[in-house]
Backbone as numpy.savetxt, mean C-alpha at the origin, in Angstrom:
# Nx Ny Nz CAx CAy CAz Cx Cy Cz
-8.64 -1.70 7.02 -9.48 -1.30 5.93 -10.61 -2.31 5.81
-11.81 -1.82 5.75 -12.99 -2.68 5.68 -13.54 -2.66 4.25
-13.82 -3.85 3.73 -14.38 -4.00 2.40 -15.56 -4.95 2.45
-16.63 -4.55 1.78 -17.82 -5.41 1.70 -18.08 -5.74 0.23
-18.31 -7.03 -0.04 -18.57 -7.51 -1.38 -19.84 -8.35 -1.34
-20.70 -8.13 -2.33 -21.93 -8.91 -2.44 -21.68 -10.10 -3.36
-21.92 -11.31 -2.87 -21.72 -12.53 -3.65 -23.06 -13.23 -3.81
-23.31 -13.81 -4.99 -24.61 -14.41 -5.26 -24.86 -15.68 -4.45
-23.82 -16.43 -4.10 -24.01 -17.66 -3.33 -23.94 -17.42 -1.81
-22.95 -16.64 -1.38 -22.68 -16.49 0.05 -23.30 -15.23 0.66
-23.84 -14.35 -0.15 -24.41 -13.10 0.36 -23.33 -12.05 0.56
-23.48 -11.25 1.59 -22.51 -10.18 1.84 -21.29 -10.73 2.55
-20.13 -10.46 1.97 -18.85 -10.86 2.56 -18.15 -9.59 3.01
-17.85 -9.52 4.30 -17.16 -8.35 4.86 -15.76 -8.79 5.26
-14.77 -8.10 4.71 -13.35 -8.37 4.97 -12.77 -7.16 5.68
-12.16 -7.40 6.82 -11.57 -6.31 7.61 -10.10 -6.64 7.86
-9.23 -5.69 7.52 -7.79 -5.88 7.72 -7.24 -4.65 8.41
-6.50 -4.86 9.49 -5.89 -3.75 10.22 -4.69 -3.23 9.44
-4.62 -1.91 9.30 -3.52 -1.30 8.56 -2.21 -1.41 9.34
-2.27 -1.48 10.64 -1.06 -1.50 11.47 -0.55 -2.91 11.74
-1.45 -3.82 12.08 -1.01 -5.16 12.47 -1.20 -6.20 11.37
-2.06 -5.95 10.41 -2.33 -6.90 9.35 -3.31 -7.99 9.76
-3.89 -7.88 10.96 -4.87 -8.87 11.40 -6.10 -8.81 10.50
-6.60 -10.00 10.16 -7.73 -10.09 9.24 -8.92 -10.71 9.96
-10.11 -10.26 9.58 -11.34 -10.90 10.04 -12.31 -10.93 8.87
-13.12 -11.98 8.82 -14.06 -12.18 7.72 -15.41 -12.55 8.31
-16.46 -11.96 7.73 -17.81 -12.39 8.07 -18.57 -12.61 6.77
-19.34 -13.69 6.75 -20.13 -14.04 5.56 -21.59 -14.10 5.97
-22.39 -13.31 5.28 -23.82 -13.29 5.58 -24.12 -12.75 6.96
-23.28 -11.86 7.48 -23.49 -11.28 8.79 -22.96 -12.12 9.94
-22.42 -13.30 9.66 -21.88 -14.18 10.70 -20.36 -14.15 10.66
-19.71 -13.73 11.75 -18.25 -13.74 11.77 -17.71 -15.17 11.71
-16.64 -15.36 10.95 -16.03 -16.68 10.81 -15.02 -16.90 11.92
-14.89 -18.16 12.33 -13.93 -18.52 13.37 -12.54 -18.58 12.76
-11.57 -17.95 13.41 -10.21 -17.90 12.90 -9.48 -19.18 13.31
-8.90 -19.86 12.31 -8.13 -21.08 12.57 -6.65 -20.74 12.66
-6.16 -19.98 11.69 -4.77 -19.53 11.69 -4.75 -18.11 11.13
-3.55 -17.63 10.82 -3.41 -16.26 10.33 -4.21 -16.00 9.06
-4.27 -16.99 8.17 -4.95 -16.82 6.88 -6.17 -17.72 6.70
-6.45 -18.60 7.64 -7.53 -19.55 7.47 -8.66 -19.29 8.46
-9.88 -19.42 7.94 -11.09 -19.24 8.74 -12.00 -20.44 8.51
-12.94 -20.65 9.43 -13.88 -21.75 9.29 -15.30 -21.23 9.31
-16.11 -21.69 8.34 -17.51 -21.30 8.27 -18.33 -22.16 9.23
-19.61 -21.82 9.39 -20.52 -22.55 10.27 -20.66 -24.01 9.86
-20.64 -24.27 8.54 -20.82 -25.64 8.05 -19.52 -26.45 8.05
-18.42 -25.87 8.52 -17.14 -26.56 8.60 -16.23 -26.33 7.41
-16.70 -25.61 6.38 -15.86 -25.31 5.21 -14.72 -24.38 5.61
-13.60 -24.57 4.93 -12.43 -23.74 5.18 -12.41 -22.57 4.21
-12.09 -21.38 4.74 -11.96 -20.16 3.94 -10.53 -19.68 4.10
-9.85 -19.44 2.99 -8.46 -18.97 3.02 -8.40 -17.55 2.48
-7.85 -16.64 3.29 -7.67 -15.25 2.88 -6.29 -15.10 2.26
-6.23 -14.66 1.01 -4.97 -14.47 0.30 -4.73 -12.99 0.06
-3.45 -12.61 0.06 -3.09 -11.23 -0.23 -3.40 -10.31 0.92
-3.54 -9.04 0.59 -3.84 -8.01 1.56 -4.32 -6.76 0.85
-4.50 -5.69 1.60 -5.05 -4.47 1.03 -4.16 -3.90 -0.07
-2.85 -3.83 0.17 -1.97 -3.19 -0.81 -1.78 -4.02 -2.07
-1.72 -5.34 -1.96 -1.50 -6.15 -3.15 -2.77 -6.74 -3.74
-3.88 -6.58 -3.09 -5.14 -7.13 -3.57 -5.54 -8.35 -2.76
-6.67 -8.28 -2.08 -7.12 -9.38 -1.22 -8.16 -10.23 -1.94
-8.13 -11.53 -1.64 -9.13 -12.45 -2.19 -9.38 -13.56 -1.17
-10.54 -14.18 -1.30 -10.90 -15.32 -0.46 -11.03 -16.55 -1.34
-10.61 -17.67 -0.82 -10.77 -18.95 -1.50 -11.73 -19.80 -0.67
-12.94 -20.04 -1.22 -13.96 -20.83 -0.53 -14.34 -22.00 -1.42
-14.11 -23.20 -0.95 -14.46 -24.42 -1.69 -13.95 -24.40 -3.13
-12.71 -23.94 -3.33 -12.11 -23.90 -4.66 -12.48 -22.68 -5.49
-13.38 -21.85 -5.00 -13.78 -20.63 -5.72 -13.03 -19.44 -5.14
-12.45 -18.62 -6.01 -11.72 -17.44 -5.58 -12.61 -16.21 -5.75
-12.75 -15.44 -4.67 -13.58 -14.24 -4.69 -12.67 -13.04 -4.43
-12.60 -12.13 -5.40 -11.77 -10.93 -5.26 -12.47 -9.94 -4.33
-11.73 -9.46 -3.33 -12.28 -8.50 -2.37 -11.80 -7.08 -2.64
-10.53 -6.93 -2.93 -9.97 -5.64 -3.30 -9.21 -5.82 -4.61
-9.18 -4.80 -5.46 -8.48 -4.95 -6.74 -6.97 -5.04 -6.56
-6.35 -5.71 -7.50 -4.88 -5.81 -7.49 -4.27 -4.45 -7.82
-3.00 -4.30 -7.52 -2.28 -3.07 -7.82 -2.13 -2.95 -9.33
-2.47 -1.80 -9.87 -2.35 -1.55 -11.31 -0.90 -1.14 -11.62
-0.52 -1.30 -12.88 0.85 -0.99 -13.29 1.18 0.48 -13.08
0.22 1.37 -13.35 0.50 2.80 -13.21 0.59 3.21 -11.74
-0.07 2.48 -10.84 0.07 2.77 -9.42 1.48 2.41 -8.94
2.02 1.31 -9.47 3.39 0.92 -9.11 4.38 1.95 -9.63
4.20 2.37 -10.87 5.11 3.37 -11.46 5.06 4.67 -10.66
3.84 5.13 -10.35 3.70 6.38 -9.60 4.25 6.27 -8.19
4.12 5.12 -7.57 4.56 5.02 -6.17 6.08 4.86 -6.04
6.78 4.38 -7.06 8.23 4.24 -6.93 8.99 5.50 -7.32
8.28 6.50 -7.87 8.97 7.75 -8.26 9.69 8.44 -7.10
9.08 8.56 -5.90 9.82 9.21 -4.80 11.11 8.46 -4.45
11.07 7.15 -4.45 12.25 6.36 -4.14 13.33 6.56 -5.21
12.92 6.52 -6.49 13.88 6.72 -7.58 14.49 8.12 -7.56
13.69 9.10 -7.15 14.20 10.48 -7.06 15.39 10.55 -6.12
15.22 10.02 -4.91 16.30 10.13 -3.93 17.51 9.28 -4.31
17.26 8.13 -4.91 18.38 7.28 -5.31 19.21 7.93 -6.41
18.57 8.49 -7.41 19.32 9.08 -8.53 19.87 10.46 -8.18
19.03 11.37 -7.72 19.46 12.75 -7.47 20.53 12.80 -6.39
20.34 12.03 -5.33 21.29 12.06 -4.21 22.65 11.49 -4.54
22.77 10.74 -5.63 24.04 10.13 -5.99 24.71 10.77 -7.19
24.15 11.86 -7.70 24.77 12.57 -8.82 25.26 13.92 -8.30
26.59 14.09 -8.17 27.13 15.32 -7.60 26.73 16.59 -8.35
26.58 16.52 -9.67 26.20 17.72 -10.43 24.80 18.19 -10.04
23.89 17.27 -9.81 22.54 17.65 -9.39 22.52 18.16 -7.95
23.32 17.53 -7.09 23.39 17.97 -5.69 24.05 19.34 -5.57
24.86 19.71 -6.56 25.45 21.06 -6.54 24.38 22.11 -6.83
23.37 21.77 -7.61 22.28 22.68 -7.92 21.31 22.75 -6.73
20.74 21.62 -6.36 19.83 21.51 -5.22 20.28 20.31 -4.41
20.84 20.57 -3.22 21.33 19.43 -2.44 20.18 18.67 -1.78
20.10 17.39 -2.08 19.16 16.52 -1.35 19.96 15.35 -0.81
19.48 14.80 0.29 20.16 13.68 0.90 19.79 12.41 0.13
20.78 11.59 -0.10 20.56 10.32 -0.78 20.99 9.19 0.12
21.48 8.13 -0.46 21.98 7.01 0.33 20.90 6.35 1.15
21.28 5.87 2.34 20.35 5.14 3.20 19.25 6.05 3.75
19.62 7.28 4.11 18.61 8.20 4.67 17.60 8.59 3.59
18.09 9.00 2.44 17.20 9.38 1.34 16.40 8.20 0.83
17.03 7.02 0.74 16.32 5.83 0.31 15.23 5.43 1.29
15.51 5.57 2.58 14.50 5.28 3.60 13.32 6.23 3.52
13.61 7.51 3.35 12.54 8.50 3.22 11.74 8.26 1.94
12.45 8.02 0.84 11.77 7.73 -0.43 10.94 6.46 -0.36
11.45 5.42 0.29 10.70 4.18 0.44 9.46 4.36 1.31
9.60 5.14 2.39 8.46 5.41 3.26 7.35 6.13 2.51
7.70 7.17 1.78 6.69 7.92 1.04 6.17 7.15 -0.17
6.95 6.21 -0.70 6.44 5.35 -1.77 5.32 4.46 -1.25
5.53 3.85 -0.07 4.51 2.99 0.52 3.29 3.81 0.93
3.51 4.99 1.54 2.38 5.84 1.92 1.60 6.29 0.69
2.30 6.59 -0.39 1.64 6.97 -1.63 0.81 5.83 -2.21
1.36 4.61 -2.17 0.62 3.45 -2.66 -0.62 3.21 -1.81
-0.48 3.32 -0.50 -1.62 3.14 0.40 -2.70 4.19 0.10
-2.27 5.44 -0.12 -3.23 6.49 -0.45 -3.90 6.26 -1.80
-3.13 5.80 -2.78 -3.70 5.55 -4.12 -4.68 4.38 -4.10
-4.40 3.37 -3.29 -5.32 2.23 -3.20 -6.61 2.61 -2.46
-6.57 3.69 -1.69 -7.74 4.09 -0.91 -8.76 4.89 -1.71
-8.38 5.39 -2.87 -9.29 6.22 -3.68 -9.52 5.55 -5.03
-10.59 5.94 -5.71 -10.94 5.34 -7.00 -10.54 6.18 -8.22
-10.83 7.51 -8.25 -10.53 8.27 -9.48 -9.03 8.33 -9.78
-8.69 8.16 -11.05 -7.29 8.16 -11.46 -6.66 9.53 -11.23
-7.41 10.61 -11.47 -6.84 11.95 -11.27 -6.45 12.16 -9.80
-7.21 11.59 -8.87 -6.89 11.72 -7.45 -5.67 10.87 -7.09
-5.52 9.73 -7.75 -4.33 8.91 -7.55 -3.08 9.65 -8.00
-3.19 10.38 -9.11 -2.05 11.16 -9.61 -1.71 12.28 -8.65
-2.71 12.94 -8.08 -2.47 14.02 -7.12 -1.80 13.46 -5.86
-2.24 12.30 -5.40 -1.60 11.67 -4.23 -0.15 11.33 -4.53
0.12 10.82 -5.73 1.49 10.48 -6.12 2.35 11.74 -6.19
1.81 12.83 -6.73 2.56 14.08 -6.80 2.83 14.64 -5.40
1.85 14.52 -4.50 2.04 14.99 -3.12 3.12 14.17 -2.43
3.13 12.87 -2.66 4.15 12.00 -2.09 5.53 12.35 -2.65
5.58 12.61 -3.93 6.83 13.01 -4.59 7.34 14.34 -4.02
6.43 15.32 -3.88 6.81 16.63 -3.36 7.26 16.55 -1.90
6.57 15.75 -1.10 6.95 15.61 0.31 8.33 14.96 0.43
8.59 13.95 -0.38 9.91 13.30 -0.38 11.00 14.30 -0.77
10.76 15.04 -1.84 11.75 16.02 -2.30 11.97 17.10 -1.25
10.90 17.60 -0.66 11.02 18.65 0.35 11.79 18.20 1.59
11.47 17.02 2.09 12.15 16.52 3.28 13.62 16.22 2.99
13.88 15.57 1.86 15.27 15.26 1.50 16.07 16.53 1.21
15.41 17.54 0.64 16.08 18.83 0.42 16.41 19.49 1.76
15.47 19.47 2.68 15.71 20.07 4.00 16.87 19.42 4.72
16.93 18.11 4.70 18.03 17.38 5.34 19.33 17.64 4.60
19.30 17.59 3.26 20.50 17.85 2.47 21.02 19.27 2.66
20.12 20.23 2.72 20.52 21.63 2.95 21.12 21.79 4.33
20.57 21.12 5.33 21.12 21.20 6.68 22.52 20.58 6.74
22.74 19.50 6.03 24.07 18.87 6.01 25.08 19.78 5.31
24.70 20.35 4.18 25.61 21.24 3.45 25.89 22.50 4.26
24.91 23.04 4.95 25.10 24.23 5.77 26.00 23.97 6.95
25.96 22.75 7.49 26.80 22.40 8.63 28.26 22.24 8.25
28.51 22.00 6.97 29.92 21.82 6.51 30.54 23.12 6.30
């Protein structure tokens, strides 16, 4: 995910983070910084730049004691919305009365599916700005989790 921030002292700061590997790169004022370690970079003048956080939790740079926010932190409602798919599979899959109505898989399989869609939902919510679109992404993640867990649960019950 690429983010560009305009700073009054340093000019344009471009932060790039790979969604798959987590590798980070930073350029300030159009000049790429030399990577020292996983989180540390060096500017042309020898100053150290430390990259904190990441795309999902909120990224920031620390330059000469000044912290510059690059991506916003996770909001409380994004956390609540993203854990709903996980909570669905944990609760519904472990209550026999609910599974008698609509069988869904719970346990490790359901928890894994719920956790996967929780993270995908959070990633999708962090990628968009309007709150109504974040809610739609959360509902889609919830529906996909329920549908997949229902399909697996129905297949298990049918096999018995």
